[in-house]
């Protein structure tokens, strides 16, 4: 992050906003041939937010140009094909200890209406959405957040009954601009309060709320990044924040949950909006913007993933805490299926644009990097219903669970090797950055058998009925999500 009187590294101008204008879009085709179809990121581009106005103290520091393709020239650690864990380099040190002058009893910030929210967000060229994180000495104009609305062109993939049902469910359940804005207002308030104790802390909104794959009922994931010479103890920091949060007027039901990635769970006061806050789980920030890039690469991605997650949740195979599949694992399984079709719906963005998803990139620049990705046009014009059936059939009859590793990073099924990460695991899904197994929660054969059986049974039923109601209570789910408007 930044010293209080300096321009953040990679941000070249105070007056023109933190990032340079996007490159002129190029047509990108999986088969390296130009296409005229408009199935591109630009179709869904958001309304641009106004640039930030910086009012820092005079600084003698020199700004450095933002990363471009030259970032790949940085010295990289050589990994084996399956490195169990990739450590992120920390180039800047910050004090972990709370400020001595800042007591843990805070005066809460005044409640703000959404139109008064401080928009401290970062920008992805895929959507034009601003999502940077301001320091404690920045003065920002109030800005509104927005997310893409559904496009009428999605109807071109919904010419049959099943596809139409999928579009209708998606439109009833997808996260709205008002939902994201509400989360951002709370995040901005929390960041300002947290910085009274951890001045260098930066709070990121991550997960489905930010990657474009969220529902109206989606909880909000937060990552507090605190860099220090000594690796901070997440449980200690979360314990300090738990005490401090008790004095805040806008949060309630605060609980510390100790786990492999410990979190502080709390709710917005007087509502059912729940937050999970972790410390320095920066891979979550990286994969948020990787998945966001995939989510807006093709109009069919978001509806298909939403239906798959609702289906898995309904059939009780979408809960890692109970030994089944996490939502992140399900998303990677869908993306992998779409990458490996004879006519791919998606490429491998990490393979084709490594400079945009460099695992050693400074975390502040992660939200900016995807803007360098040009539009993607797929020749595959399958309907949503065809893709859903294909997904269920692929994991029922084609994928070799005993021999293959799902790799979105490579857009290919990789053979299991003899490492502990993959051997004797029922399901192997590679995390795109850390390259560990995100499906490790499925460690009981009975749970694995139940997952496979549900794929097979739903595939059989849907092939016969071509009716989404045969595998999912569509109306009940739509009504539940719509009630949150």
Short mmCIF file of C-alpha atoms in Angstrom, two decimals, residues 106-422:
data_model
loop_
_atom_site.label_atom_id
_atom_site.label_comp_id
_atom_site.label_asym_id
_atom_site.label_seq_id
_atom_site.Cartn_x
_atom_site.Cartn_y
_atom_site.Cartn_z
CA UNK A 106 -14.51 3.58 18.17
CA UNK A 107 -17.12 6.18 17.54
CA UNK A 108 -19.24 4.80 14.68
CA UNK A 109 -19.42 6.67 11.41
CA UNK A 110 -22.70 8.37 10.59
CA UNK A 111 -24.99 6.21 8.49
CA UNK A 112 -24.95 7.19 4.83
CA UNK A 113 -27.51 6.71 2.14
CA UNK A 114 -26.37 4.75 -0.94
CA UNK A 115 -26.19 7.94 -2.99
CA UNK A 116 -23.77 9.35 -0.42
CA UNK A 117 -21.49 6.33 -0.46
CA UNK A 118 -17.80 6.83 -0.81
CA UNK A 119 -16.95 4.73 -3.82
CA UNK A 120 -13.49 3.37 -3.14
CA UNK A 121 -13.46 0.72 -5.79
CA UNK A 122 -11.24 -0.96 -8.38
CA UNK A 123 -11.66 -1.04 -12.09
CA UNK A 124 -11.76 -3.99 -14.44
CA UNK A 125 -11.79 -3.14 -18.13
CA UNK A 126 -14.00 -6.12 -18.62
CA UNK A 127 -16.84 -4.19 -17.07
CA UNK A 128 -15.60 -0.66 -16.61
CA UNK A 129 -16.25 -1.06 -12.86
CA UNK A 130 -14.12 1.02 -10.52
CA UNK A 131 -12.88 -0.77 -7.41
CA UNK A 132 -9.73 0.81 -5.92
CA UNK A 133 -9.21 1.21 -2.24
CA UNK A 134 -8.54 4.65 -0.91
CA UNK A 135 -6.10 5.43 1.85
CA UNK A 136 -7.03 7.34 4.99
CA UNK A 137 -5.86 10.66 3.55
CA UNK A 138 -7.75 10.61 0.26
CA UNK A 139 -10.73 12.81 -0.40
CA UNK A 140 -13.07 11.26 -2.91
CA UNK A 141 -16.14 12.58 -4.62
CA UNK A 142 -19.27 10.56 -3.82
CA UNK A 143 -19.76 8.01 -6.56
CA UNK A 144 -22.37 5.42 -7.39
CA UNK A 145 -21.61 1.78 -8.01
CA UNK A 146 -23.26 -0.16 -10.78
CA UNK A 147 -23.26 -3.62 -12.29
CA UNK A 148 -24.45 -4.72 -15.72
CA UNK A 149 -28.13 -5.29 -16.21
CA UNK A 150 -29.33 -8.32 -18.16
CA UNK A 151 -29.05 -7.91 -21.91
CA UNK A 152 -31.77 -8.72 -24.40
CA UNK A 153 -29.18 -10.52 -26.50
CA UNK A 154 -29.18 -13.28 -23.88
CA UNK A 155 -32.51 -14.29 -25.40
CA UNK A 156 -30.63 -15.51 -28.48
CA UNK A 157 -29.44 -18.43 -26.33
CA UNK A 158 -32.92 -19.10 -24.90
CA UNK A 159 -35.01 -20.30 -27.84
CA UNK A 160 -36.12 -23.54 -26.16
CA UNK A 161 -38.15 -24.08 -22.98
CA UNK A 162 -35.27 -25.19 -20.77
CA UNK A 163 -33.06 -22.28 -21.81
CA UNK A 164 -35.90 -19.82 -21.27
CA UNK A 165 -36.42 -21.15 -17.76
CA UNK A 166 -32.74 -20.68 -17.03
CA UNK A 167 -32.83 -17.07 -18.21
CA UNK A 168 -35.94 -16.37 -16.13
CA UNK A 169 -34.34 -17.86 -13.01
CA UNK A 170 -31.18 -15.87 -13.60
CA UNK A 171 -33.06 -12.61 -14.02
CA UNK A 172 -35.02 -13.24 -10.81
CA UNK A 173 -31.95 -14.13 -8.75
CA UNK A 174 -28.97 -12.14 -10.04
CA UNK A 175 -27.38 -9.56 -7.79
CA UNK A 176 -28.66 -6.06 -8.50
CA UNK A 177 -26.81 -2.75 -8.52
CA UNK A 178 -28.57 -1.80 -5.29
CA UNK A 179 -27.32 -5.02 -3.62
CA UNK A 180 -23.70 -4.33 -4.54
CA UNK A 181 -24.01 -0.68 -3.57
CA UNK A 182 -25.31 -1.64 -0.15
CA UNK A 183 -22.31 -3.92 0.42
CA UNK A 184 -19.92 -1.25 -0.77
CA UNK A 185 -21.36 1.35 1.62
CA UNK A 186 -20.71 -1.00 4.54
CA UNK A 187 -17.23 -1.90 3.25
CA UNK A 188 -16.29 1.77 2.93
CA UNK A 189 -17.48 2.49 6.47
CA UNK A 190 -15.60 -0.52 7.83
CA UNK A 191 -12.38 0.44 6.07
CA UNK A 192 -12.41 3.90 7.61
CA UNK A 193 -13.08 2.49 11.07
CA UNK A 194 -10.47 -0.27 10.74
CA UNK A 195 -7.84 2.26 9.67
CA UNK A 196 -8.18 3.97 13.04
CA UNK A 197 -6.49 0.88 14.44
CA UNK A 198 -4.59 -0.60 11.47
CA UNK A 199 -3.72 2.49 9.46
CA UNK A 200 -2.18 0.56 6.57
CA UNK A 201 -5.06 -1.90 6.27
CA UNK A 202 -6.96 -2.10 2.99
CA UNK A 203 -10.35 -3.78 2.86
CA UNK A 204 -11.37 -5.58 -0.34
CA UNK A 205 -14.80 -6.85 -1.30
CA UNK A 206 -14.24 -10.29 -2.83
CA UNK A 207 -16.07 -13.47 -3.82
CA UNK A 208 -19.38 -13.69 -5.62
CA UNK A 209 -20.37 -10.14 -4.68
CA UNK A 210 -17.54 -8.80 -6.85
CA UNK A 211 -16.95 -11.48 -9.48
CA UNK A 212 -20.35 -11.07 -11.16
CA UNK A 213 -21.64 -14.48 -10.10
CA UNK A 214 -23.60 -13.42 -7.02
CA UNK A 215 -27.29 -13.70 -6.20
CA UNK A 216 -29.49 -11.34 -4.27
CA UNK A 217 -29.04 -13.61 -1.26
CA UNK A 218 -25.25 -13.83 -1.55
CA UNK A 219 -23.28 -12.93 1.56
CA UNK A 220 -20.36 -10.53 1.26
CA UNK A 221 -16.75 -11.69 1.59
CA UNK A 222 -14.13 -9.19 2.76
CA UNK A 223 -10.35 -9.45 2.81
CA UNK A 224 -8.34 -7.12 5.03
CA UNK A 225 -4.80 -6.81 3.65
CA UNK A 226 -2.15 -5.88 6.21
CA UNK A 227 1.44 -6.16 5.05
CA UNK A 228 4.18 -6.47 7.64
CA UNK A 229 7.77 -7.61 8.01
CA UNK A 230 6.45 -10.41 10.21
CA UNK A 231 3.47 -12.37 8.92
CA UNK A 232 0.45 -11.21 10.94
CA UNK A 233 -1.45 -13.70 13.06
CA UNK A 234 -4.97 -13.70 11.54
CA UNK A 235 -6.63 -14.90 14.75
CA UNK A 236 -4.98 -12.15 16.78
CA UNK A 237 -6.03 -9.44 14.32
CA UNK A 238 -9.57 -10.81 14.07
CA UNK A 239 -9.80 -10.96 17.87
CA UNK A 240 -8.84 -7.29 18.07
CA UNK A 241 -11.38 -6.41 15.39
CA UNK A 242 -14.08 -8.42 17.17
CA UNK A 243 -13.62 -6.27 20.27
CA UNK A 244 -13.58 -3.10 18.22
CA UNK A 245 -16.64 -3.96 16.13
CA UNK A 246 -18.78 -4.17 19.26
CA UNK A 247 -18.74 -0.38 19.43
CA UNK A 248 -19.93 0.08 15.85
CA UNK A 249 -23.57 0.97 15.45
CA UNK A 250 -24.04 -0.62 12.03
CA UNK A 251 -22.91 -4.23 12.67
CA UNK A 252 -24.17 -6.96 14.98
CA UNK A 253 -23.92 -10.71 15.71
CA UNK A 254 -20.12 -10.70 15.61
CA UNK A 255 -18.48 -14.13 15.77
CA UNK A 256 -14.89 -15.31 15.37
CA UNK A 257 -14.76 -18.60 13.45
CA UNK A 258 -11.43 -20.40 13.70
CA UNK A 259 -10.62 -22.53 10.67
CA UNK A 260 -7.88 -23.04 8.09
CA UNK A 261 -8.83 -19.56 6.94
CA UNK A 262 -10.24 -17.95 10.07
CA UNK A 263 -12.96 -15.35 9.60
CA UNK A 264 -14.88 -12.74 11.52
CA UNK A 265 -18.58 -13.15 10.71
CA UNK A 266 -21.07 -10.36 11.36
CA UNK A 267 -24.25 -8.83 10.00
CA UNK A 268 -25.33 -5.42 8.93
CA UNK A 269 -27.50 -4.22 11.79
CA UNK A 270 -31.21 -4.70 11.24
CA UNK A 271 -30.82 -6.75 8.05
CA UNK A 272 -29.94 -10.25 6.87
CA UNK A 273 -26.80 -9.14 4.99
CA UNK A 274 -23.93 -11.20 6.39
CA UNK A 275 -20.20 -10.51 6.01
CA UNK A 276 -17.21 -12.85 6.34
CA UNK A 277 -13.92 -11.00 6.91
CA UNK A 278 -10.53 -12.71 6.58
CA UNK A 279 -6.97 -11.46 6.97
CA UNK A 280 -4.45 -11.50 4.12
CA UNK A 281 -6.11 -14.27 2.14
CA UNK A 282 -4.93 -12.45 -0.97
CA UNK A 283 -5.50 -15.39 -3.29
CA UNK A 284 -9.19 -14.63 -2.80
CA UNK A 285 -8.65 -11.19 -4.35
CA UNK A 286 -6.75 -12.69 -7.28
CA UNK A 287 -9.33 -15.34 -8.06
CA UNK A 288 -12.17 -12.82 -7.65
CA UNK A 289 -10.93 -10.83 -10.62
CA UNK A 290 -10.01 -13.93 -12.61
CA UNK A 291 -13.56 -15.26 -12.23
CA UNK A 292 -14.94 -11.80 -12.97
CA UNK A 293 -13.08 -11.82 -16.27
CA UNK A 294 -14.59 -15.19 -17.15
CA UNK A 295 -18.06 -14.16 -15.98
CA UNK A 296 -18.24 -11.34 -18.51
CA UNK A 297 -16.49 -13.19 -21.36
CA UNK A 298 -19.74 -14.65 -22.69
CA UNK A 299 -23.39 -13.86 -21.98
CA UNK A 300 -24.13 -17.47 -21.06
CA UNK A 301 -21.59 -17.81 -18.25
CA UNK A 302 -23.47 -16.09 -15.44
CA UNK A 303 -26.88 -17.75 -16.04
CA UNK A 304 -25.31 -21.20 -16.38
CA UNK A 305 -23.26 -20.88 -13.21
CA UNK A 306 -26.18 -19.49 -11.24
CA UNK A 307 -28.40 -22.42 -12.23
CA UNK A 308 -25.66 -24.95 -11.42
CA UNK A 309 -25.12 -23.44 -7.96
CA UNK A 310 -28.86 -23.38 -7.23
CA UNK A 311 -29.14 -26.99 -8.43
CA UNK A 312 -26.23 -28.15 -6.28
CA UNK A 313 -27.51 -26.30 -3.22
CA UNK A 314 -31.00 -27.78 -3.64
CA UNK A 315 -29.59 -31.31 -3.84
CA UNK A 316 -27.27 -30.75 -0.86
CA UNK A 317 -23.97 -31.18 -2.68
CA UNK A 318 -22.86 -27.53 -2.31
CA UNK A 319 -21.50 -27.25 1.23
CA UNK A 320 -17.79 -27.76 1.84
CA UNK A 321 -18.36 -27.69 5.61
CA UNK A 322 -20.37 -30.90 5.17
CA UNK A 323 -17.89 -32.65 2.91
CA UNK A 324 -19.34 -31.70 -0.48
CA UNK A 325 -18.48 -29.09 -3.12
CA UNK A 326 -17.81 -25.43 -2.38
CA UNK A 327 -19.34 -22.83 -4.68
CA UNK A 328 -15.84 -21.92 -5.87
CA UNK A 329 -15.21 -25.54 -6.85
CA UNK A 330 -18.49 -25.68 -8.77
CA UNK A 331 -17.64 -22.50 -10.67
CA UNK A 332 -14.25 -23.91 -11.69
CA UNK A 333 -15.93 -27.14 -12.82
CA UNK A 334 -18.33 -25.18 -15.05
CA UNK A 335 -15.55 -23.03 -16.52
CA UNK A 336 -13.41 -26.09 -17.18
CA UNK A 337 -16.25 -27.85 -19.00
CA UNK A 338 -16.79 -24.77 -21.20
CA UNK A 339 -13.05 -24.56 -21.96
CA UNK A 340 -12.75 -28.19 -23.05
CA UNK A 341 -15.68 -28.45 -25.46
CA UNK A 342 -14.83 -29.28 -29.08
CA UNK A 343 -15.81 -25.70 -29.85
CA UNK A 344 -14.79 -23.92 -26.62
CA UNK A 345 -17.05 -21.32 -25.10
CA UNK A 346 -14.08 -19.96 -23.12
CA UNK A 347 -10.29 -19.85 -23.50
CA UNK A 348 -7.76 -20.08 -20.68
CA UNK A 349 -7.24 -16.46 -19.72
CA UNK A 350 -4.21 -17.28 -17.60
CA UNK A 351 -2.57 -19.15 -20.45
CA UNK A 352 -3.37 -16.57 -23.13
CA UNK A 353 -2.83 -13.43 -20.99
CA UNK A 354 -0.30 -14.38 -18.29
CA UNK A 355 0.70 -10.75 -17.72
CA UNK A 356 -2.85 -9.94 -16.61
CA UNK A 357 -2.95 -12.71 -13.99
CA UNK A 358 0.63 -12.79 -12.77
CA UNK A 359 0.49 -14.48 -9.32
CA UNK A 360 3.28 -12.17 -8.09
CA UNK A 361 1.58 -8.94 -9.16
CA UNK A 362 1.21 -6.34 -6.42
CA UNK A 363 -2.22 -6.87 -4.90
CA UNK A 364 -3.21 -3.22 -5.46
CA UNK A 365 -2.94 -3.72 -9.21
CA UNK A 366 -4.90 -6.99 -9.42
CA UNK A 367 -8.28 -5.31 -10.12
CA UNK A 368 -6.70 -3.23 -12.90
CA UNK A 369 -4.88 -5.94 -14.84
CA UNK A 370 -7.89 -7.55 -16.60
CA UNK A 371 -8.51 -4.33 -18.53
CA UNK A 372 -5.79 -5.45 -20.92
CA UNK A 373 -7.85 -8.45 -22.04
CA UNK A 374 -9.45 -7.94 -25.46
CA UNK A 375 -12.95 -9.21 -26.29
CA UNK A 376 -13.49 -12.94 -26.76
CA UNK A 377 -15.80 -14.34 -29.42
CA UNK A 378 -16.77 -18.01 -29.33
CA UNK A 379 -17.94 -20.00 -32.33
CA UNK A 380 -19.94 -22.20 -30.00
CA UNK A 381 -23.55 -20.99 -30.17
CA UNK A 382 -25.11 -23.71 -28.00
CA UNK A 383 -28.20 -22.73 -26.05
CA UNK A 384 -28.12 -22.46 -22.27
CA UNK A 385 -30.16 -25.67 -21.98
CA UNK A 386 -27.71 -27.55 -24.17
CA UNK A 387 -24.80 -26.35 -22.06
CA UNK A 388 -26.51 -27.36 -18.81
CA UNK A 389 -27.25 -30.84 -20.14
CA UNK A 390 -23.71 -31.10 -21.48
CA UNK A 391 -22.27 -30.10 -18.11
CA UNK A 392 -24.24 -32.76 -16.25
CA UNK A 393 -23.42 -35.40 -18.85
CA UNK A 394 -19.72 -34.52 -18.92
CA UNK A 395 -19.25 -35.16 -15.20
CA UNK A 396 -21.53 -38.20 -15.35
CA UNK A 397 -20.03 -40.07 -18.28
CA UNK A 398 -16.87 -38.43 -19.63
CA UNK A 399 -14.62 -36.99 -16.94
CA UNK A 400 -12.24 -39.49 -15.29
CA UNK A 401 -12.43 -38.66 -11.60
CA UNK A 402 -9.82 -41.30 -10.72
CA UNK A 403 -7.16 -40.13 -13.17
CA UNK A 404 -7.67 -36.45 -13.97
CA UNK A 405 -7.19 -33.03 -12.38
CA UNK A 406 -9.47 -30.17 -13.43
CA UNK A 407 -7.29 -27.20 -14.44
CA UNK A 408 -8.92 -23.95 -15.54
CA UNK A 409 -5.42 -22.49 -15.61
CA UNK A 410 -4.43 -24.83 -18.44
CA UNK A 411 -7.93 -25.38 -19.90
CA UNK A 412 -7.08 -29.08 -19.88
CA UNK A 413 -7.47 -32.17 -17.77
CA UNK A 414 -4.09 -32.86 -16.18
CA UNK A 415 -3.02 -36.33 -15.06
CA UNK A 416 -2.79 -36.95 -11.34
CA UNK A 417 0.79 -37.17 -10.17
CA UNK A 418 2.17 -38.79 -7.04
CA UNK A 419 2.06 -35.69 -4.84
CA UNK A 420 0.04 -35.73 -1.66
CA UNK A 421 -2.13 -32.95 -3.07
CA UNK A 422 -3.75 -35.27 -5.62
#
